[in-house]
Short mmCIF file of C-alpha atoms in Angstrom, two decimals:
data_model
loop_
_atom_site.label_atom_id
_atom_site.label_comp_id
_atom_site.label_asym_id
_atom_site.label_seq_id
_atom_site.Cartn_x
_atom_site.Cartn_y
_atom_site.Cartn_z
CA UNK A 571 2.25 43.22 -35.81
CA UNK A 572 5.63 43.84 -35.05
CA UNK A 573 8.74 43.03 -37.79
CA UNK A 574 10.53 42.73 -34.06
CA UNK A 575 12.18 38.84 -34.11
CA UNK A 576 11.05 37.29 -30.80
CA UNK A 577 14.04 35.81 -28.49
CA UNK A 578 12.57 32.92 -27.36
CA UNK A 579 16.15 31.53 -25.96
CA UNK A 580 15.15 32.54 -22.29
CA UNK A 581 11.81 30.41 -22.82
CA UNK A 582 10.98 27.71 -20.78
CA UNK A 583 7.92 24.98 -20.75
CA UNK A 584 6.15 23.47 -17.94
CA UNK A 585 5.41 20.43 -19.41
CA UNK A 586 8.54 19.09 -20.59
CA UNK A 587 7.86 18.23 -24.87
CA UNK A 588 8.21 14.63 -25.68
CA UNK A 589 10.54 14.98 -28.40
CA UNK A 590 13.73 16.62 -27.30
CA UNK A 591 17.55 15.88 -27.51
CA UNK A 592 18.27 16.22 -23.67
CA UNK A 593 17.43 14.91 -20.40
CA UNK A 594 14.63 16.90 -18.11
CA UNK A 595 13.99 16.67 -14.55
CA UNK A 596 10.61 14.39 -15.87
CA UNK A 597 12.53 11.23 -16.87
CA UNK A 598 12.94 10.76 -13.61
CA UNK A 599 9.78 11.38 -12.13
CA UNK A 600 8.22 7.58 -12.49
CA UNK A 601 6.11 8.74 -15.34
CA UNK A 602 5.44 8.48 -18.56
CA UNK A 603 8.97 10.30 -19.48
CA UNK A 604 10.64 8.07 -17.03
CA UNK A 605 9.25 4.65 -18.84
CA UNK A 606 9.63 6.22 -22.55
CA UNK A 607 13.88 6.63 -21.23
CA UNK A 608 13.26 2.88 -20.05
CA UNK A 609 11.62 0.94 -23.05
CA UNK A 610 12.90 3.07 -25.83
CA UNK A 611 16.43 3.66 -24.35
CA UNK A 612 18.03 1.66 -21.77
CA UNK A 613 16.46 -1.54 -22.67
CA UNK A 614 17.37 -2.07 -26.25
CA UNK A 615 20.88 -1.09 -24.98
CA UNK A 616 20.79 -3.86 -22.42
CA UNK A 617 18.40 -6.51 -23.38
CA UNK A 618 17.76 -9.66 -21.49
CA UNK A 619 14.50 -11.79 -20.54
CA UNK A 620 15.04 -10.23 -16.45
CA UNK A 621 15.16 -6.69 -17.75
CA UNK A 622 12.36 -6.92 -19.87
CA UNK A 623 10.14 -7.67 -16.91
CA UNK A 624 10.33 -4.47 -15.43
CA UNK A 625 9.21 -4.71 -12.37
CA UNK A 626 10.14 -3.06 -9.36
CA UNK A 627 12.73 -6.31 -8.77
CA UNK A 628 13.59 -8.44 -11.30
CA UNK A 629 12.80 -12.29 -10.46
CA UNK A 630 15.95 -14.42 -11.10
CA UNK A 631 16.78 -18.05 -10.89
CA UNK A 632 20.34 -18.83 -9.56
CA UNK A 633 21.44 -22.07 -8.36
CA UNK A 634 17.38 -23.50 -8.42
CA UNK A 635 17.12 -20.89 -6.11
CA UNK A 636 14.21 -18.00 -6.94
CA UNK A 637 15.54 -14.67 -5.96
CA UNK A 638 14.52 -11.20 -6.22
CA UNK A 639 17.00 -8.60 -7.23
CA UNK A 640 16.67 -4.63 -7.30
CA UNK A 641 18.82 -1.73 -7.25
CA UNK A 642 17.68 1.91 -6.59
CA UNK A 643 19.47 5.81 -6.37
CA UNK A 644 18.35 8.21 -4.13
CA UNK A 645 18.77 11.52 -4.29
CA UNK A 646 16.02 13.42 -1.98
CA UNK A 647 16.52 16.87 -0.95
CA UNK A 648 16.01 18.05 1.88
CA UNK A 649 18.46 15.04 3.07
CA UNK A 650 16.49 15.14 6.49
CA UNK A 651 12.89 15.36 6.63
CA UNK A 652 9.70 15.14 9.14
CA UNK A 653 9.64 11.00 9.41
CA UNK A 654 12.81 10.02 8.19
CA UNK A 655 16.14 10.53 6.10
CA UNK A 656 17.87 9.36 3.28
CA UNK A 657 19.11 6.92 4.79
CA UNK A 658 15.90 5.52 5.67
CA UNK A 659 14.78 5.74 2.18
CA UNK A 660 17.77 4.40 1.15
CA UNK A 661 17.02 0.89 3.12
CA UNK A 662 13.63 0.86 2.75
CA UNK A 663 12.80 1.38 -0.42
CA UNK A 664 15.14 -0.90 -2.10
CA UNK A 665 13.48 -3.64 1.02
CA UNK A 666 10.13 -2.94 -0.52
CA UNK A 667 10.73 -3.33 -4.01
CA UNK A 668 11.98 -6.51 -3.29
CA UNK A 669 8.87 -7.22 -0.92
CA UNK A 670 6.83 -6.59 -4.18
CA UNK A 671 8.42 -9.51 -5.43
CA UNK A 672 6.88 -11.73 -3.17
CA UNK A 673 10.84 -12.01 -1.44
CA UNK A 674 12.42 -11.45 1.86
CA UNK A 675 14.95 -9.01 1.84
CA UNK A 676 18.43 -10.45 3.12
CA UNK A 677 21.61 -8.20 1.95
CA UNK A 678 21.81 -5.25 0.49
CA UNK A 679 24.64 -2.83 -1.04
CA UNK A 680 24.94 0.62 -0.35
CA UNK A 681 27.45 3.06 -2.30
CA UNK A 682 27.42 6.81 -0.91
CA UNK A 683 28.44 9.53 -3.16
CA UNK A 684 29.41 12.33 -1.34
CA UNK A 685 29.96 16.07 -2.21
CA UNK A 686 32.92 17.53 -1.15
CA UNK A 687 32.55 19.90 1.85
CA UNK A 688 29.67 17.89 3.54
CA UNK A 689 29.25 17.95 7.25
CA UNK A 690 30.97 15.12 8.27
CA UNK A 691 27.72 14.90 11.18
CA UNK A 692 25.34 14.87 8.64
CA UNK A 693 27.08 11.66 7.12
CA UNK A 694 27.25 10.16 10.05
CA UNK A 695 23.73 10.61 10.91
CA UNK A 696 22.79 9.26 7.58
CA UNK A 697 24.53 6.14 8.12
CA UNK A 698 23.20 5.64 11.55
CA UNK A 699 19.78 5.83 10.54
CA UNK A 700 20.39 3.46 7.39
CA UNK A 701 21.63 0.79 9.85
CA UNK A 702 18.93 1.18 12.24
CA UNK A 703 16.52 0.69 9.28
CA UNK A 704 18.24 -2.13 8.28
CA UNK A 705 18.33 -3.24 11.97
CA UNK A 706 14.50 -2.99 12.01
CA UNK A 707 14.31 -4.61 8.16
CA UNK A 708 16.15 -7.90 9.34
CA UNK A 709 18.57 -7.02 6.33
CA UNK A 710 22.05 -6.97 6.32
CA UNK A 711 24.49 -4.10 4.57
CA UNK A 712 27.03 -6.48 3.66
CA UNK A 713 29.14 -4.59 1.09
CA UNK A 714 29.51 -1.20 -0.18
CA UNK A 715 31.64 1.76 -2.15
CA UNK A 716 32.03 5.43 -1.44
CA UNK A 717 33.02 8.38 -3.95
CA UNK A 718 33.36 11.94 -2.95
CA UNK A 719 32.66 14.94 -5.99
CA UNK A 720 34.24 18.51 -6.33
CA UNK A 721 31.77 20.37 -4.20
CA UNK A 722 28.87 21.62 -6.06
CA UNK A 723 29.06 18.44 -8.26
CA UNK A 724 26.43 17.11 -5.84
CA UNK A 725 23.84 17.77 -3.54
CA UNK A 726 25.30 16.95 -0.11
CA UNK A 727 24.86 12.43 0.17
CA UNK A 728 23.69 10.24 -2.99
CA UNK A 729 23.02 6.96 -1.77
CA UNK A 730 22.73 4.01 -4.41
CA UNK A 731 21.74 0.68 -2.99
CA UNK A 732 21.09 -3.09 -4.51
CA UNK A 733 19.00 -5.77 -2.92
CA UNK A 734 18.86 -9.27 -2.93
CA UNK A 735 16.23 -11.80 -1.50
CA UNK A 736 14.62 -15.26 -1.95
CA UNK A 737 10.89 -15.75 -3.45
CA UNK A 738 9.17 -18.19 -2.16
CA UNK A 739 7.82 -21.13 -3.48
CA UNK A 740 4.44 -20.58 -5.44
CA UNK A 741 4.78 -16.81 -5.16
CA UNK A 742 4.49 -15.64 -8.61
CA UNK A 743 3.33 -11.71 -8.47
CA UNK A 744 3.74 -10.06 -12.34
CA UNK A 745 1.40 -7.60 -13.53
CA UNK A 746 0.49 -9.80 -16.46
CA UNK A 747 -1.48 -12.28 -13.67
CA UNK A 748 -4.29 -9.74 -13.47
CA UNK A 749 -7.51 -10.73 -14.62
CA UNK A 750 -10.94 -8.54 -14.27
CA UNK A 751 -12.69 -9.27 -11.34
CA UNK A 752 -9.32 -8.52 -9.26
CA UNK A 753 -9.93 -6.52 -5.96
CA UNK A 754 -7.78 -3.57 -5.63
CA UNK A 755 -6.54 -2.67 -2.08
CA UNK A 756 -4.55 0.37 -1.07
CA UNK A 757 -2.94 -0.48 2.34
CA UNK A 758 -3.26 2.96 3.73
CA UNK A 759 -3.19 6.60 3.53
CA UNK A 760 -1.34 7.95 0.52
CA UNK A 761 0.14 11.19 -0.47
CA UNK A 762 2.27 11.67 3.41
CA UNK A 763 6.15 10.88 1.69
CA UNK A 764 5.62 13.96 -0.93
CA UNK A 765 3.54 16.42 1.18
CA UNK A 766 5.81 16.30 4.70
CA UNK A 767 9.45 16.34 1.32
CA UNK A 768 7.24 19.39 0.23
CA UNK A 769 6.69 21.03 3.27
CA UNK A 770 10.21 21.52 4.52
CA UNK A 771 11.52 21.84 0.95
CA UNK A 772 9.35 24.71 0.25
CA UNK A 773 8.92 26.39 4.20
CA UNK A 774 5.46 25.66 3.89
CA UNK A 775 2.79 25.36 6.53
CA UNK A 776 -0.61 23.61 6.37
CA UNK A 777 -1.94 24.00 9.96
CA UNK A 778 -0.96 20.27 11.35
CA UNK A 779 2.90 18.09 11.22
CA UNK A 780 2.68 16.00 8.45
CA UNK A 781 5.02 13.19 8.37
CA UNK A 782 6.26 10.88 5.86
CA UNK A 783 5.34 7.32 5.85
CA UNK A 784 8.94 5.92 5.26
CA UNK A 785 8.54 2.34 6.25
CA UNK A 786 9.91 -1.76 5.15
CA UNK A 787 6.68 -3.41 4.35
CA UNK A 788 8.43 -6.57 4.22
CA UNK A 789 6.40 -7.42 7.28
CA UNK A 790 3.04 -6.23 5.90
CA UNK A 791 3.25 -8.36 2.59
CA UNK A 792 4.42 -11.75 4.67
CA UNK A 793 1.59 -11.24 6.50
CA UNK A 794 -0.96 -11.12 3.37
CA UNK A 795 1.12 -13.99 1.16
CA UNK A 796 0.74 -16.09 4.85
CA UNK A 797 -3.24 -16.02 3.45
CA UNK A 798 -2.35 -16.70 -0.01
CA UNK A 799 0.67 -17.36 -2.05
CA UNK A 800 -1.56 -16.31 -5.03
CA UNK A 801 -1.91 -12.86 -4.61
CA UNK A 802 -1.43 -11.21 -8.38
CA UNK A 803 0.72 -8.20 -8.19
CA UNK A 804 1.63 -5.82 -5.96
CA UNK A 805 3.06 -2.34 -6.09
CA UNK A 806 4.65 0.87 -3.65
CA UNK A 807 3.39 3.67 -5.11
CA UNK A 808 6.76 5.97 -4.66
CA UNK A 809 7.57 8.29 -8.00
CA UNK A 810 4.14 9.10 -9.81
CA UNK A 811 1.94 7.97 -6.74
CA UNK A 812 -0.62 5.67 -7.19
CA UNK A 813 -1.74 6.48 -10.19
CA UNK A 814 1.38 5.91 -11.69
CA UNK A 815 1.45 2.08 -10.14
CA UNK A 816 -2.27 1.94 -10.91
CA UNK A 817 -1.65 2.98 -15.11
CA UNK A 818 1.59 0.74 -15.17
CA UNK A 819 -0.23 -2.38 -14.12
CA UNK A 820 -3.44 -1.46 -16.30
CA UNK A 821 -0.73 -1.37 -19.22
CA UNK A 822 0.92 -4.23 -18.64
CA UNK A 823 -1.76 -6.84 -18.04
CA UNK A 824 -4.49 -5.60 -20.41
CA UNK A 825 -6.97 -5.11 -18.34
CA UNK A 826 -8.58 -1.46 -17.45
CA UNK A 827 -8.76 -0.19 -13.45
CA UNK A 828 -11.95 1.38 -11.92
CA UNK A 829 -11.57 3.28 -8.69
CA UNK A 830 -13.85 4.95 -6.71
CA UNK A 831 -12.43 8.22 -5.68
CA UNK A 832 -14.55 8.63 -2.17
CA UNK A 833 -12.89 4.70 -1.05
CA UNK A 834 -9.15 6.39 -1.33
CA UNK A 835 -7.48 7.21 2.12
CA UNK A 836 -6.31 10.78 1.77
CA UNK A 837 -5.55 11.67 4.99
CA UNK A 838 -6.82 15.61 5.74
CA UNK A 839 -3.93 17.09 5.86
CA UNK A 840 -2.85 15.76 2.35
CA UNK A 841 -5.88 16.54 0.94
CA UNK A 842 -5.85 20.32 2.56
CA UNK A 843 -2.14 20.64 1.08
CA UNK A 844 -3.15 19.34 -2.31
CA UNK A 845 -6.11 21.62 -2.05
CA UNK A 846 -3.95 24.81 -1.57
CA UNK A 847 -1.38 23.92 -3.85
CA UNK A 848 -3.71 22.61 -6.87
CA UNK A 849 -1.99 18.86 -6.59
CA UNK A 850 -3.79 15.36 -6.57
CA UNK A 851 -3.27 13.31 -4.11
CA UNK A 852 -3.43 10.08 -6.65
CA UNK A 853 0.02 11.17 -7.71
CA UNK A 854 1.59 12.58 -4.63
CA UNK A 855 4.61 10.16 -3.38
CA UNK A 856 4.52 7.72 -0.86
CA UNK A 857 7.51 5.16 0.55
CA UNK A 858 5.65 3.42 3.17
CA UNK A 859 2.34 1.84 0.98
CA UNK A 860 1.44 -0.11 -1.22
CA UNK A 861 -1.51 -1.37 -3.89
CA UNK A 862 -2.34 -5.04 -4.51
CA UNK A 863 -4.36 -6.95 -6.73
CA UNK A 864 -6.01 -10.06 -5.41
CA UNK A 865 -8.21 -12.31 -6.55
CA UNK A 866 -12.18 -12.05 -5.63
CA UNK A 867 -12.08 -14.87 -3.48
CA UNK A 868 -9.04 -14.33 -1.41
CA UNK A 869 -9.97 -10.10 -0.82
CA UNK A 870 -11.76 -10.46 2.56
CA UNK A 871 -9.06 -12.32 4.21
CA UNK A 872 -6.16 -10.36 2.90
CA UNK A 873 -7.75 -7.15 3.92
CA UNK A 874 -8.51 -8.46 7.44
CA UNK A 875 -4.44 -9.49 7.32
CA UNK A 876 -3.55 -6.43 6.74
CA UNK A 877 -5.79 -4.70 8.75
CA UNK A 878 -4.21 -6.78 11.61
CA UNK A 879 -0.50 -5.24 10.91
CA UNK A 880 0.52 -2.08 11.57
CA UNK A 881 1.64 -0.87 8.33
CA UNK A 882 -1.97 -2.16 7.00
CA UNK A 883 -4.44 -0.79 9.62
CA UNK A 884 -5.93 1.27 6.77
CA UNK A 885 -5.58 -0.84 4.13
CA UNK A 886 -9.02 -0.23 1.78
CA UNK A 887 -10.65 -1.80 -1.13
CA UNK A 888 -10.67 1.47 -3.82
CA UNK A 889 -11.66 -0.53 -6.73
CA UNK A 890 -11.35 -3.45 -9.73
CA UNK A 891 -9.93 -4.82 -12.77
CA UNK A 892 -12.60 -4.98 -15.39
CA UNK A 893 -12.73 -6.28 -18.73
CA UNK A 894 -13.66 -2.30 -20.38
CA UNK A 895 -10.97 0.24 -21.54
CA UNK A 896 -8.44 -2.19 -21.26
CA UNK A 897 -4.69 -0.29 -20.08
CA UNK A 898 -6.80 2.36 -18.81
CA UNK A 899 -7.19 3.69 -15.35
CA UNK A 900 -10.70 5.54 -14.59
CA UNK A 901 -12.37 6.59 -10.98
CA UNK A 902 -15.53 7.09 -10.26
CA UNK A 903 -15.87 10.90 -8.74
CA UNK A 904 -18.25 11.77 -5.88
CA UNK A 905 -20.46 13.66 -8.38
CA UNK A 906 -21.23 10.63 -10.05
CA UNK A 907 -19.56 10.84 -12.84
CA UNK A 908 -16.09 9.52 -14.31
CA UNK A 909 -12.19 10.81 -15.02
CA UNK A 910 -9.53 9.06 -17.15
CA UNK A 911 -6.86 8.91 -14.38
CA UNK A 912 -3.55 9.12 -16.44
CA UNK A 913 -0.20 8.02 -16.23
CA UNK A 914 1.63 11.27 -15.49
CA UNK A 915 4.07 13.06 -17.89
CA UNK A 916 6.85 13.56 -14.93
CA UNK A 917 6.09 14.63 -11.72
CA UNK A 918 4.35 17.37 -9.59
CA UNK A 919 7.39 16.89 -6.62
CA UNK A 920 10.85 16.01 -8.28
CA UNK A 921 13.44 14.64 -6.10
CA UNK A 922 11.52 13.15 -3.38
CA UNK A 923 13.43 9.73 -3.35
#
């Protein structure tokens, strides 16, 4: 062997190491990096009984009045995609987190960081498509802020926006109502929002257009609380997929998950793209989905509600809360057999919100 000292300075790892002094494209991939920055980090910094709920919203009280309150960055590249734009995303996703709340979304904020040199266009086109979003949301921008970096201090448009909405009465959806014997439902296809980021991103080409499912699902959860009030939790499946909803829900109520891998919508196309490009679709992005747990009794109706919207027409029962392996997610493969389905490190797609 040789005396030769190695230079290992130029090294890199794949999987960024747990224990490290600075920040890596993982914590903010909605995995386990991203909640480890969360719980060990931010929240002992901050504190508070709304914070420590981390949820997708945080459920207020202000005034005897239940609201639902979120905030959300979003820094996708390519800034226009097949099915949408950052503006979209923008209005939309901060809408549905406050949909998983139980709430209807009625103001939001928007701040718009800008790098300098930007195509004036492309700004405008950005805005135009956040306020037909909003337009289609039934939200209103009512305030906002805009900054503008040195160019290449940025990527082109950050977008930052806040939410605010009322929960109704008897809505009361936290992870920590699950019980075993919950039906799981997916309402739709997954993997589209990370596949069509990655195809344009990367100049890829996988035989058919694949478009993301950017969508307010506002709509699609009135539609299943009109059933019930008491539907348990629900999730969108953005950063992580839905694995990453599924593990965070398994976690925080106790209970384990069983899914049954043939029952999950993967469109073809996703699963052809994941296929060539060694990915899983459980933890491929989505921002127009999401994954609900509802009692036994109540599953048949909610799934025929959904079915009945558009955003739900392929909403599918994938699977349970049970009493084994509790905080664990498993899925039954088509070979018979089982896989632990864990909560990813990062994420296979940065940047795709």
């Amino acid at each position: 062997m040789s005396d030769t000292a190695l230079d290992i300075t130029g090294w890199t790892c794949p999987a960024p190491l747990r224990d490290h002094p600075r920040v890596v494209m993982g914590h903010g991939g909605g995995g386990a990096l991203s909640a480890e920055l969360v719980q060990h980090l931010f929240a002992p910094a901050f504190g508070g009984e709304a914070l420590a709920q981390l949820g997708d919203s945080a459920a207020i009280s202000l005034g005897g009045v239940r609201l639902a309150f979120s905030t959300d960055s979003y820094v996708v590249r390519p800034l226009f995609f097949p099915g949408g734009t950052i503006g979209d995303l923008a209005v939309n996703g901060t809408v549905n987190d406050l949909a998983m709340s139980g709430a209807r979304a009625a103001y939001l904020s928007c701040g718009f960081i800008l790098e300098e040199g930007v195509e004036m266009s492309a700004v405008a086109r950005v805005a135009e498509a956040m306020g037909a979003a909003a337009r289609a949301a039934g939200v209103e921008v009512a305030t906002g802020d805009t900054k503008v970096v040195e160019v290449g201090h940025g990527d082109g448009v950050y977008i930052n926006t806040a939410g605010i909405g009322i929960i109704p009465d008897g809505v009361d959806l936290r992870p920590q109502r699950v019980v075993p014997g919950d039906v799981v439902i997916v309402s739709g296809e997954i993997g589209l929002h990370g596949v069509a980021i990655m195809s344009v991103r990367e100049g890829l080409q996988f035989g058919v257009d694949i478009e993301s499912d950017c969508a307010a699902l506002g709509g699609l959860v009135q539609s299943m609380l009109a059933v019930t009030p008491d539907l348990h939790v629900l999730r969108d499946p953005t950063r992580g997929g839905l694995a990453a909803a599924l593990n965070e829900i398994a976690a925080a109520s106790g209970t384990g998950v069983v899914i049954t891998e043939s029952r999950v919508p993967v469109p073809p196309a996703v699963a052809n793209a994941c296929s060539i490009l060694g990915l899983d679709p459980l933890y491929v992005a989505n921002e127009g989905k999401l994954v609900a747990f509802v009692p036994r009794e109540h599953a048949d109706a909610v799934l025929d509600a959904m079915r009945a919207h558009p955003l739900g027409r392929h909403a599918t029962v994938i699977g349970e809360a049970v009493d084994a392996h509790p905080g664990m997610v498993v899925s039954r493969t088509a070979l018979g057999g089982t896989r632990v389905v864990d909560l990813p490190l990062g994420e296979q797609l940065p940047r795709i919100c």
